[in-house]
Coordinates of C-alpha atoms and ligand atoms in Angstrom, one line a residue:
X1 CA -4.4 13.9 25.5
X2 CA -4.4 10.0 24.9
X3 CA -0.8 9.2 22.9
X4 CA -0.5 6.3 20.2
X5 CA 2.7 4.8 20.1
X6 CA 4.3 2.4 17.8
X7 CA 4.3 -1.6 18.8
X8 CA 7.5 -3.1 18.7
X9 CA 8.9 -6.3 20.0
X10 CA 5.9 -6.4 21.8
X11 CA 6.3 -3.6 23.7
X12 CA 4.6 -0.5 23.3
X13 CA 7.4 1.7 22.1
X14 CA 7.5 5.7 21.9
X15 CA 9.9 5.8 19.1
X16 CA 12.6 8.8 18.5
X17 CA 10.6 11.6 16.8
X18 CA 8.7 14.4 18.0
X19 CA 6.5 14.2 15.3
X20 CA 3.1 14.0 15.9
X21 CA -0.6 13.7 14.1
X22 CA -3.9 14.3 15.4
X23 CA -6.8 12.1 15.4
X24 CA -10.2 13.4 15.8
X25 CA -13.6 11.4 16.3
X26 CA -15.6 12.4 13.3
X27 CA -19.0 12.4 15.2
X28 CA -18.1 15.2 17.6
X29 CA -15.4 16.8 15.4
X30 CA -13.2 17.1 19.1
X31 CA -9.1 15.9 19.0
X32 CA -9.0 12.8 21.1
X33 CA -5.6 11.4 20.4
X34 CA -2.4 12.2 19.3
X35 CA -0.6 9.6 16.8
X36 CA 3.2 9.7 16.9
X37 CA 4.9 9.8 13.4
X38 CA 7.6 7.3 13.6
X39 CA 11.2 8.2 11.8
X40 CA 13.5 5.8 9.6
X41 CA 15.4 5.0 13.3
X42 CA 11.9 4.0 14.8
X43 CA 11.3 2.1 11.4
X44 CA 15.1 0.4 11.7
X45 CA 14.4 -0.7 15.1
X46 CA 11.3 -2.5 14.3
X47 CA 12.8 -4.4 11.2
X48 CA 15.8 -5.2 13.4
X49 CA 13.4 -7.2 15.9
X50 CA 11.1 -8.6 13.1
X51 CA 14.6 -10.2 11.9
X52 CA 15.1 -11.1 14.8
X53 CA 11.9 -12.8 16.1
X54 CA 11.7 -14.3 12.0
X55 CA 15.2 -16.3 12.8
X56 CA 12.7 -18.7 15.0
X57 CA 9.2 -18.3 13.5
X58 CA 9.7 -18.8 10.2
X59 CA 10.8 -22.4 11.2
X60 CA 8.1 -23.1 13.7
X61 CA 5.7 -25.5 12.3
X62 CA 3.2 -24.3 10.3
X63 CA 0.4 -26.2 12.7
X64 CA 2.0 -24.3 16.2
X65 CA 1.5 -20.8 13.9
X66 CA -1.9 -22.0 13.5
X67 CA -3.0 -22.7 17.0
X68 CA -1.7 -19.5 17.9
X69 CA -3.9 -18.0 15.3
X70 CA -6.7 -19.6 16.1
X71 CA -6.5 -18.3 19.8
X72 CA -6.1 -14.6 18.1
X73 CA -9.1 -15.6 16.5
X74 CA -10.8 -16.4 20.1
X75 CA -9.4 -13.2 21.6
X76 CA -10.5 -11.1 18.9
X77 CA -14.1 -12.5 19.3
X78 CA -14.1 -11.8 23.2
X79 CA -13.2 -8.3 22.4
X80 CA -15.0 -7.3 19.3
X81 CA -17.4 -4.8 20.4
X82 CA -14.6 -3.0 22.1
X83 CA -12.4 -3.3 19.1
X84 CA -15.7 -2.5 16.9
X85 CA -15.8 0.5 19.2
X86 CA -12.5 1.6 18.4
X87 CA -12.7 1.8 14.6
X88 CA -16.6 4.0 14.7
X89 CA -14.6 6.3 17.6
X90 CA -11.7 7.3 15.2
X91 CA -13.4 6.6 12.0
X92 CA -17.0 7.4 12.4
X93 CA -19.0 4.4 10.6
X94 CA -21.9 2.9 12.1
X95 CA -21.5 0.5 15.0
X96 CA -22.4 -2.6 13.2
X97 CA -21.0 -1.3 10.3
X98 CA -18.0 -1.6 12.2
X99 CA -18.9 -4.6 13.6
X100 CA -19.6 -6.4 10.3
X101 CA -16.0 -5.1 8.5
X102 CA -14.6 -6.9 11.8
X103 CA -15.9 -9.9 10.4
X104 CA -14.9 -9.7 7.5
X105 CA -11.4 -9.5 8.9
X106 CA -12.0 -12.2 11.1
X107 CA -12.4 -14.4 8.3
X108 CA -9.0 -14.0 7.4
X109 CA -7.9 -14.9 10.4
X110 CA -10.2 -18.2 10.5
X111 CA -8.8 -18.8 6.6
X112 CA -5.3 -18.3 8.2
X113 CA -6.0 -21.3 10.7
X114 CA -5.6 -23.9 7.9
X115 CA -2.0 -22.9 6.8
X116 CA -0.9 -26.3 6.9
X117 CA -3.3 -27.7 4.4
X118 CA -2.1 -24.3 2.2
X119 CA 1.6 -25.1 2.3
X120 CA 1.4 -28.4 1.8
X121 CA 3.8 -29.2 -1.7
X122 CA 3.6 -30.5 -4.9
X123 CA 5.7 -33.8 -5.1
X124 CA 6.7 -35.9 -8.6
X125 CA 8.3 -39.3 -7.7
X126 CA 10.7 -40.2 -10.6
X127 CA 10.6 -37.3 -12.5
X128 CA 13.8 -39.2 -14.3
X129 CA 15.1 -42.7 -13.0
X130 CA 14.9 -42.8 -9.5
X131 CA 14.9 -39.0 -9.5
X132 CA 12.1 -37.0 -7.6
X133 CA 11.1 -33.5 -7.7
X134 CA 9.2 -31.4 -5.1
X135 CA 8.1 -28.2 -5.0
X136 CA 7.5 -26.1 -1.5
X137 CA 6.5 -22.2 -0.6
X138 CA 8.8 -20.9 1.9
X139 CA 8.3 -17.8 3.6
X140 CA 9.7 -14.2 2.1
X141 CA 11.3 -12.7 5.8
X142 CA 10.0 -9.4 7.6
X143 CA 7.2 -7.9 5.1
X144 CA 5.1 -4.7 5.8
X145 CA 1.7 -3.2 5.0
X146 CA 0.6 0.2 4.4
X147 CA -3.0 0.6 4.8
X148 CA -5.3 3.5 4.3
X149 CA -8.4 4.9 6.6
X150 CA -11.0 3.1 5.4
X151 CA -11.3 -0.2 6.9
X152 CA -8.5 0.1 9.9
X153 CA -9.1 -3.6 11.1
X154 CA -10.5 -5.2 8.2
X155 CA -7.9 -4.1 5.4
X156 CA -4.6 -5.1 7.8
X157 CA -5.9 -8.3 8.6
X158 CA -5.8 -9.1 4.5
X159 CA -2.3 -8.8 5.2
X160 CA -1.0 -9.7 8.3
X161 CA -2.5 -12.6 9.6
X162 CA -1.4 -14.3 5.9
X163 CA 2.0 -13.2 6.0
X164 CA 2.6 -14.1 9.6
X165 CA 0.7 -18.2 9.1
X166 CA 3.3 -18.3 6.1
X167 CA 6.1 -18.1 8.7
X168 CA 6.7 -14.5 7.7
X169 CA 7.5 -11.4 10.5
X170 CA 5.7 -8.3 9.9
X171 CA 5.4 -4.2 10.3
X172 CA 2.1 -2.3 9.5
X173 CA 1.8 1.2 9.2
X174 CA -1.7 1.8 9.5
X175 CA -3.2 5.1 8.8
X176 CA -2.5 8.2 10.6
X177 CA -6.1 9.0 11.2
X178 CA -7.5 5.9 12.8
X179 CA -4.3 4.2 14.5
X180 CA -5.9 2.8 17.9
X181 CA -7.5 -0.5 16.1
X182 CA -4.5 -1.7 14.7
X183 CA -2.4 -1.1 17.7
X184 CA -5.5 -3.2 19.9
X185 CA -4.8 -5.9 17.5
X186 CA -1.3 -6.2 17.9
X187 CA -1.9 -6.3 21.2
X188 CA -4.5 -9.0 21.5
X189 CA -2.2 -10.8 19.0
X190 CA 0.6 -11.3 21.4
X191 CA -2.0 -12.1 24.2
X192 CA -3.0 -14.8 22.3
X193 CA 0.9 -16.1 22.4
X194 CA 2.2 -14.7 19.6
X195 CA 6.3 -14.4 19.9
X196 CA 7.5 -10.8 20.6
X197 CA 9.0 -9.5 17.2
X198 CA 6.5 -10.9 15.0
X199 CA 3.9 -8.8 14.2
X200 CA 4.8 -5.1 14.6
X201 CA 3.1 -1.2 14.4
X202 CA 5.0 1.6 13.4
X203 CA 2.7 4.6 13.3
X204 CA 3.8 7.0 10.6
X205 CA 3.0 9.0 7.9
X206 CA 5.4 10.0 4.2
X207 CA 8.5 9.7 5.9
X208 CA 8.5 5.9 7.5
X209 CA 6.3 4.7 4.1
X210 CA 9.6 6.2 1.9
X211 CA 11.6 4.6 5.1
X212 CA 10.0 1.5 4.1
X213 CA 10.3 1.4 0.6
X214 CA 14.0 2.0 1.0
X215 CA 14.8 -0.7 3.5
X216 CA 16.8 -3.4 2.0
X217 CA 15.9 -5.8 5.0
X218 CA 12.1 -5.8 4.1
X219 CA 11.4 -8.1 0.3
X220 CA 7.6 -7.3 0.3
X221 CA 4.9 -4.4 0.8
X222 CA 1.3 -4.6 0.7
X223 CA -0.1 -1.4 0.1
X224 CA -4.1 0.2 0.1
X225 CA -5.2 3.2 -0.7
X226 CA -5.7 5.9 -3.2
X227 CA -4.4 5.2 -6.7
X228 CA -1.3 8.0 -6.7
X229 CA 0.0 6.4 -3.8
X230 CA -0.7 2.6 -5.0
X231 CA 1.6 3.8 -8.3
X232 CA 4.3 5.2 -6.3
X233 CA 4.6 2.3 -3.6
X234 CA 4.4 -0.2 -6.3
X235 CA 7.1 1.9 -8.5
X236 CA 9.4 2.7 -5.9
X237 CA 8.8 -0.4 -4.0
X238 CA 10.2 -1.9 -7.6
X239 CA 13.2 -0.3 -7.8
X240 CA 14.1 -1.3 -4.8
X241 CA 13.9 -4.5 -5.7
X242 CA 10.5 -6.0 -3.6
X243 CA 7.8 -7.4 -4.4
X244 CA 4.7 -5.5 -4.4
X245 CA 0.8 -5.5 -4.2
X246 CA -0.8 -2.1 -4.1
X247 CA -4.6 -1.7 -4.3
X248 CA -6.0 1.8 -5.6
X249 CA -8.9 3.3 -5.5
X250 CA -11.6 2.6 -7.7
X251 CA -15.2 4.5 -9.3
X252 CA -17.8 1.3 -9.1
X253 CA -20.6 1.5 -11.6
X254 CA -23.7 -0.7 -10.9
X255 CA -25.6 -1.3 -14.0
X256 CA -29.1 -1.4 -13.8
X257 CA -31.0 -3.3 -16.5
X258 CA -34.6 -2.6 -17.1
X259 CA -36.1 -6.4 -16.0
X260 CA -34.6 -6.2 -13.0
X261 CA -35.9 -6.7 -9.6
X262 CA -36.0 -2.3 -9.4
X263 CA -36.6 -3.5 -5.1
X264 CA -33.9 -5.3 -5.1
X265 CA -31.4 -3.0 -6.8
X266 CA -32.9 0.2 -5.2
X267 CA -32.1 -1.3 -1.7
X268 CA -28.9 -2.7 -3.0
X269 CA -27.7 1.0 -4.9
X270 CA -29.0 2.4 -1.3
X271 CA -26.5 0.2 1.2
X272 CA -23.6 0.2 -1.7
X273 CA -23.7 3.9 -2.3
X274 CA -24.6 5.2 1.2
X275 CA -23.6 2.6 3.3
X276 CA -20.0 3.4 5.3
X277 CA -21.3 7.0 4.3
X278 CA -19.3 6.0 0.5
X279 CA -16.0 5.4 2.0
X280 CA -15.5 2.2 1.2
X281 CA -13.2 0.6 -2.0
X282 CA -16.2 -1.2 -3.0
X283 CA -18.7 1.5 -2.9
X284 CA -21.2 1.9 -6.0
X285 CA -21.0 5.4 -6.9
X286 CA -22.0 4.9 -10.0
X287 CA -25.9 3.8 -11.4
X288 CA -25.7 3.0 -15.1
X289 CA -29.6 3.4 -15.8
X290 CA -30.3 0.8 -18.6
X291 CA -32.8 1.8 -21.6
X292 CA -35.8 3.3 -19.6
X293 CA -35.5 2.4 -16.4
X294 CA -33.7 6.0 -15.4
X295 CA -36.9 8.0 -14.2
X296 CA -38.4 5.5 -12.0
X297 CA -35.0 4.5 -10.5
X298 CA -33.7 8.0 -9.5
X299 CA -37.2 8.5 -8.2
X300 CA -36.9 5.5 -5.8
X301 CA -33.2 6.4 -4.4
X302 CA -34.0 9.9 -3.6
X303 CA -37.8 8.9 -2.1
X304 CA -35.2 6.6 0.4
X305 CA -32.5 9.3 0.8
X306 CA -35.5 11.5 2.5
X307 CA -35.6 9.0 5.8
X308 CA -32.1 7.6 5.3
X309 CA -31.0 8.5 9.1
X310 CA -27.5 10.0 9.6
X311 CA -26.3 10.5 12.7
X312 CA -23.0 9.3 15.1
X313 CA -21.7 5.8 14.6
X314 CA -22.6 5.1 18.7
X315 CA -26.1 6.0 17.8
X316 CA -28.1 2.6 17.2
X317 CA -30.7 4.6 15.3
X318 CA -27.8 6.0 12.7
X319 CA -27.4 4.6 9.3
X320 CA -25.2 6.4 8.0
X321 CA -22.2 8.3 9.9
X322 CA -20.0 11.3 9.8
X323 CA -17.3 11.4 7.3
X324 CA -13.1 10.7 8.6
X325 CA -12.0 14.3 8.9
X326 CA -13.0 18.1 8.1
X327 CA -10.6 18.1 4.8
X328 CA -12.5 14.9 3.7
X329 CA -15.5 17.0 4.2
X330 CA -14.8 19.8 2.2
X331 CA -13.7 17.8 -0.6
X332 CA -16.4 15.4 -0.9
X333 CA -18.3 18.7 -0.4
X334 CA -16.5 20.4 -3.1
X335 CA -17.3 17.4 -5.6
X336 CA -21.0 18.3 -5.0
X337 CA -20.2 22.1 -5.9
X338 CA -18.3 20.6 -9.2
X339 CA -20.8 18.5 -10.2
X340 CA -23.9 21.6 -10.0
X341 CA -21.0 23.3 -11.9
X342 CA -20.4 21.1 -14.6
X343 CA -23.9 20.5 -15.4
X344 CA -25.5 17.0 -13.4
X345 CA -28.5 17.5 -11.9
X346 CA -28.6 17.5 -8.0
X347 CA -31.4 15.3 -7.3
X348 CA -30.7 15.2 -3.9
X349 CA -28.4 17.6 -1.9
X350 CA -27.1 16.4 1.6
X351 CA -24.4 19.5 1.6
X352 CA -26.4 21.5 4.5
X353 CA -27.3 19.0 7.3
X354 CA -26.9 19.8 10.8
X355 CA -27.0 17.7 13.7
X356 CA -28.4 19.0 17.1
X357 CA -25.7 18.5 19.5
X358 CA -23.0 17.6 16.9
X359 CA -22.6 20.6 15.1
X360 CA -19.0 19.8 15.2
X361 CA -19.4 16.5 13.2
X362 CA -18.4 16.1 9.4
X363 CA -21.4 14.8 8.8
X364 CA -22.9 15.2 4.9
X365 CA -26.4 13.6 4.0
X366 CA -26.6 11.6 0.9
X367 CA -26.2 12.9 -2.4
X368 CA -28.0 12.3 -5.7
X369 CA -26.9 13.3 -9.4
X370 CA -28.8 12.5 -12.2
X371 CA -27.7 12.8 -15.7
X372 CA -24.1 12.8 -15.3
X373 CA -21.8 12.2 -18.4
X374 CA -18.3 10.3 -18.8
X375 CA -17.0 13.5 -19.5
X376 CA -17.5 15.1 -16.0
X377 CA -15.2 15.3 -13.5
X378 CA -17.7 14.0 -10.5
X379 CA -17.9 10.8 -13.2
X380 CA -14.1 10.5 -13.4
X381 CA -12.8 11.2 -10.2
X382 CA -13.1 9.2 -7.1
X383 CA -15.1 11.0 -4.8
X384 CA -14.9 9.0 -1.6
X385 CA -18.0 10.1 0.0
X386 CA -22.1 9.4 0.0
X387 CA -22.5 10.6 -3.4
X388 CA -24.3 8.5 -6.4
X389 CA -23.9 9.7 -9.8
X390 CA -26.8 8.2 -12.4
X391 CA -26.0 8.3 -15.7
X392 CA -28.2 6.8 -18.7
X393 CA -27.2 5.1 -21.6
X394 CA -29.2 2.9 -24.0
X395 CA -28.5 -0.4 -23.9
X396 CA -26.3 -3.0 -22.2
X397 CA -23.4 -2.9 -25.0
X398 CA -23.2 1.0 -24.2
X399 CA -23.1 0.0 -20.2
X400 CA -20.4 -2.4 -20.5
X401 CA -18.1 -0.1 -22.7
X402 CA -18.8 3.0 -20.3
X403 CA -17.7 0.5 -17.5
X404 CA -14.8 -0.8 -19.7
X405 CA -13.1 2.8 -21.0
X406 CA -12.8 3.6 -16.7
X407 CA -9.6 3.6 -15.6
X408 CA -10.2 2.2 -12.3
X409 CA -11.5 -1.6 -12.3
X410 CA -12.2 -2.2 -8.5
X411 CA -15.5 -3.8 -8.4
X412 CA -18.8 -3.8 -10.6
X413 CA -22.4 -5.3 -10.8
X414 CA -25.6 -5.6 -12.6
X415 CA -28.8 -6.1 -11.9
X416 CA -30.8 -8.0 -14.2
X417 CA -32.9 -11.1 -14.4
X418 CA -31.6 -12.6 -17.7
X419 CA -29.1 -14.8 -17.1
X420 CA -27.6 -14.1 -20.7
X421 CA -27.0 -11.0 -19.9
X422 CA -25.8 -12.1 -16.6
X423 CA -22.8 -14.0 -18.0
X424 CA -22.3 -11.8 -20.9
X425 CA -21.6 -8.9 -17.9
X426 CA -19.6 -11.1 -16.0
X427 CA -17.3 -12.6 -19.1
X428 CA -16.9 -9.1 -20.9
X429 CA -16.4 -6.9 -18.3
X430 CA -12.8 -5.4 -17.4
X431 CA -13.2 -5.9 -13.6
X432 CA -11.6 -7.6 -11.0
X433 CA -14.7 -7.9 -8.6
X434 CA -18.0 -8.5 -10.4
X435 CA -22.0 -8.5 -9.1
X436 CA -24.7 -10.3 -10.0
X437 CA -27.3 -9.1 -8.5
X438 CA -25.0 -8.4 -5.5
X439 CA -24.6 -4.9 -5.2
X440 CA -20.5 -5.2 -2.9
X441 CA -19.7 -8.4 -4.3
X442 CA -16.5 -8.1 -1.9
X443 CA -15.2 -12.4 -2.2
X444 CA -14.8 -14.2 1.1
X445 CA -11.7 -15.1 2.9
X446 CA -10.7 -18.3 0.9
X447 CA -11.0 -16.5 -2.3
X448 CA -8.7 -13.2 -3.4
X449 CA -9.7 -9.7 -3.1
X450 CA -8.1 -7.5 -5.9
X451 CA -9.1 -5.4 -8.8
X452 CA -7.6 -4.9 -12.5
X453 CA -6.6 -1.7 -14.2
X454 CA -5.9 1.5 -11.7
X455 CA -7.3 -0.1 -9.3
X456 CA -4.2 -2.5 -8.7
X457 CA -0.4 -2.9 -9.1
X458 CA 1.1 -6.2 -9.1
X459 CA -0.2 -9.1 -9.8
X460 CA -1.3 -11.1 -6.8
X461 CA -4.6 -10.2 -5.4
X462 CA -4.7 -10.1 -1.5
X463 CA -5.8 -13.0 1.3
X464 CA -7.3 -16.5 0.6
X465 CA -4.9 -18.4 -2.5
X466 CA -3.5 -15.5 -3.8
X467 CA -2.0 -14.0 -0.4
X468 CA -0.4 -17.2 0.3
X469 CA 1.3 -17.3 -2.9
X470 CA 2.4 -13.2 -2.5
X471 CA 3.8 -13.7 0.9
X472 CA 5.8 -17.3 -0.1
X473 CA 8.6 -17.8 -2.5
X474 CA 8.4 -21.1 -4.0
X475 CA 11.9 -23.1 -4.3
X476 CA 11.7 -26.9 -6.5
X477 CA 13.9 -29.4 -5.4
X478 CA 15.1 -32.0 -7.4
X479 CA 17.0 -35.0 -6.1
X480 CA 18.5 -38.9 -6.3
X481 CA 20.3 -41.3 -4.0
X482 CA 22.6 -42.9 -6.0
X483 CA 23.3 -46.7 -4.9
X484 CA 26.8 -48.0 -6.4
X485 CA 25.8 -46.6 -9.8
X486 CA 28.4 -43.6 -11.4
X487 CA 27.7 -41.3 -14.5
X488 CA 29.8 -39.8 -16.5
X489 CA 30.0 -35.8 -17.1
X490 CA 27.3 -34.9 -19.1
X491 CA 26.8 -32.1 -21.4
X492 CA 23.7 -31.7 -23.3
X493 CA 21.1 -30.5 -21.8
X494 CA 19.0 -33.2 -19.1
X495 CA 16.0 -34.9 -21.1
X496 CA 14.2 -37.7 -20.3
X497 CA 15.3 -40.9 -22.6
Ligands
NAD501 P1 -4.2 7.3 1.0 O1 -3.6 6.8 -0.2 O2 -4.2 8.7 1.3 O3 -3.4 6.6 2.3 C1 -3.1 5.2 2.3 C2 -1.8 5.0 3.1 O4 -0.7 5.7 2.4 C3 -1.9 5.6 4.5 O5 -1.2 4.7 5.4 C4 -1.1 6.9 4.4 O6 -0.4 7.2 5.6 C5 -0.1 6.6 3.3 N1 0.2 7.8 2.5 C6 -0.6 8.8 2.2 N2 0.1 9.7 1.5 C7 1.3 9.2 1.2 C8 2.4 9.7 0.5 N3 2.4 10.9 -0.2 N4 3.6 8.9 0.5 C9 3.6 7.8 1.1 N5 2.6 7.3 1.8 C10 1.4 8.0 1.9 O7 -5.6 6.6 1.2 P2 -6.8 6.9 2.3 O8 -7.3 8.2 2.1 O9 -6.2 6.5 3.6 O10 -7.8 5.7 1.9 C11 -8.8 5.9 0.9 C12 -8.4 5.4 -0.4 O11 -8.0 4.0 -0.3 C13 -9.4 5.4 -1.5 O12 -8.9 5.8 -2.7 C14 -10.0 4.0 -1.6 O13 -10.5 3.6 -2.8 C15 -8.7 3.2 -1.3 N6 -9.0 1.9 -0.9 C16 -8.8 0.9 -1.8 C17 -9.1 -0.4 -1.5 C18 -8.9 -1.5 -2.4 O14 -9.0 -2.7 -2.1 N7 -8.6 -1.2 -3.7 C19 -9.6 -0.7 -0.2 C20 -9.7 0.3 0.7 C21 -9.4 1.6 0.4

């Protein structure tokens, strides 16, 4: 049985506990790894060396971090299919799925490359009489990153390759179920001449994430996942006096106005929903039908959902792959079972397939509910899986104020071709990632990824401005040189005369 370790001073390290998860490939259903589950001494150890090595990085200048990024970025692309590979083996998504979330990561990485232009200062000559004032962002010390299932390459390079351009040292703990990825990173990190100590993998579960949120050596976490663990990292992360970012989950509703392009948003509802089998933060599980459009929409998505093709992620023919694990499963399953319960109408019911020769999978087909409610669980409730929920309301006001009362506000979009209503949706709406026309309007690298209500604590979004502000502190300096001339003491506050 293949055995994850922890990375640590660039050494693969098998750390002091016994503990152990398993990690399955969700095509087959088979155990193909074990992950080790690291303890506060495995966690101590690795903040010890990511002191250490952030003694001499943090002052390296921030064009030598950068060409060593950019090589990371070279040996990342000469092994992307193998590290694309990785993440459909452990998480099951579709090869170029994979492939594509890789990019998206990469683009981090490239953003990353132009650190020096992003920590250049703000300077004031003669804020007072020969007095000048400057204002720089220096790096925080040894941060960490918790990241969930989802995206096991994508969603750690948000983090890391940010912190460690900003002159930071850092620990991830990814997640327990798809650990390999990360580790490949780290790995290709230091090939590409990164210093031992810098960027670091502890592999854990509960007990090094509370180790982490105790340590008084690390000032900053990064957290993504589900919205009970965002809250407590970002509490207890608090009172122990870091900073914090911790994305949630989210419920994404994609408002469909009747003079839209019905094409466009039928294909867009289609990837958004399905795509990543709806295990993704910016998945639309949500179609707010607009006025009359209901009927011919729901007719559309489940006409597509009869030749949408799921199968294993290797497959090239596969659009759609098995879910992460069996519990994941039976709980999106169980959401189905709910929703019949409570009243939707199952339009479409994916609950039964079977795959020859992978019987084993956790595979579900895709899932359609039609006149759901805001009072209904299945509405409420994240489910996490390849399940759309339509529900129909009469007019745009009544869309935007379902949208608004939602306690999650990851991401949203409508598709429409007024341009009023356009900008209305985009000014009024209580979201911090907004469509139009653009069914996973996920923002590039240079901008910030983040959203509002539940579906975030803190206040800095992650990557592109808004990471290089979280994982900087900034300090102002005011100075003069004073030539011959001597004050007095002064007492009243300094103004400028
Ligand atoms: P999760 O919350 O179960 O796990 C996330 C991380 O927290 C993992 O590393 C896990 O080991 C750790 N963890 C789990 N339980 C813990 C506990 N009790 N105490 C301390 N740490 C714990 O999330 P997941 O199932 O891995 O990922 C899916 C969730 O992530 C969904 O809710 C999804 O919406 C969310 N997500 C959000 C974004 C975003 O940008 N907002 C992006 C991707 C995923």
């Amino acid at each position: 049985m293949n055995l994850i370790e922890h990375f640590i001073d660039g050494k693969i390290v098998s750390g002091s506990s016994d503990r152990k998860g398993k990690v399955f490939n969700p095509a087959t259903g088979q155990q193909e790894s074990e992950v080790r589950l690291a303890s506060k001494s495995d966690l101590d150890l690795a903040v010890e060396k990511a002191k250490k090595a952030y003694e001499s990085w943090s002052i390296k200048p921030p064009l030598q971090r950068a060409r060593i990024i950019f090589k990371f970025k070279e040996v990342i692309e000469k092994n992307f299919d193998e590290l694309a590979k990785l993440i459909v083996s452990e998480h099951g998504k579709v090869f170029e799925d994979a492939k594509g979330s890789l990019t998206r990561g990469l683009e981090v990485v490239e953003f990353a490359c132009g650190i020096p232009q992003m920590l250049k200062g703000d300077f004031t000559e003669n804020v007072g009489t020969n007095i000048d004032s400057w204002s720089i962002r220096q790096p925080l010390g040894v941060c960490a990153g918790i990241t969930p299932f989802n995206f096991p390459a994508m969603v750690p390079m948000w983090m890391f390759p940010m912190a460690i351009a900003c002159g930071n040292t850092f620990i991830l703990k990814p997640s327990e179920k798809d650990p390999s990825c990360p580790l490949r990173l780290a790995e290709l990190f230091k090939e590409a001449g990164l210093p031992d100590g810098v960027f670091n993998i502890v592999n854990g579960d509960k007990e090094v994430v509370d180790a982490i949120l105790e340590n008084k050596d690390i000032p900053a976490v990064s957290f993504v996942g589900s919205t009970p663990i965002a809250k407590y990292i970002y509490e207890n992360g608090a009172k122990n006096e870091k900073r914090v970012q911790a994305l949630g989950g989210a419920k994404n509703h994609c408002v469909v106005m009747p003079d839209c392009d019905l094409d466009q948003a039928v294909n867009g509802l289609m990837g958004a929903a399905y795509g990543s089998a709806g295990e993704r933060c910016m998945a639309q599980s949500v179609a707010v039908a607009v006025g009359n459009i209901g009927d011919e929409l729901v007719n559309q998505i489940s006409k597509k959902l009869e030749t949408l093709k799921v199968g294993p992620g290797m497959d090239k023919s596969s659009e759609m792959g098995p879910l992460v694990t069996k519990e994941h499963l039976e709980k999106v399953r169980g959401y189905v079972d709910l929703g019949v319960k409570e009243g939707a109408k199952l339009i479409v019911d994916g609950r039964d397939i079977k795959l020859q020769g992978y019987e084993n999978g956790y595979y579900i087909g895709g899932c359609l509910f039609d006149e759901v409610t805001k009072d209904m669980r299945i509405y409420k409730e994240e489910i996490f899986g390849p399940v759309l929920s339509v529900v129909r309301v009469k007019d745009f006001d009544e869309a935007v104020k379902l949208i608004n009362d939602h306690e999650f506000g990851n991401g949203t979009s409508v598709y429409t071709r007024d341009g009023d209503v356009g900008r209305t949706f985009a000014s009024k709406i209580k979201i911090g990632l907004v469509g139009i026309n653009i069914p996973i309007p996920v923002p590039v690298a240079y901008h910030s990824f983040g959203g509002w209500k539940r579906s975030l604590f803190g206040d800095q979004h992650m990557h592109g401005p808004e990471g290089v502000r979280f994982y900087t502190k900034l300090k102002t300096i005011t100075s003069r040189w004073p030539s011959g001339v001597r004050t007095n003491p002064e007492f009243i506050m300094p103004i400028m005369k």
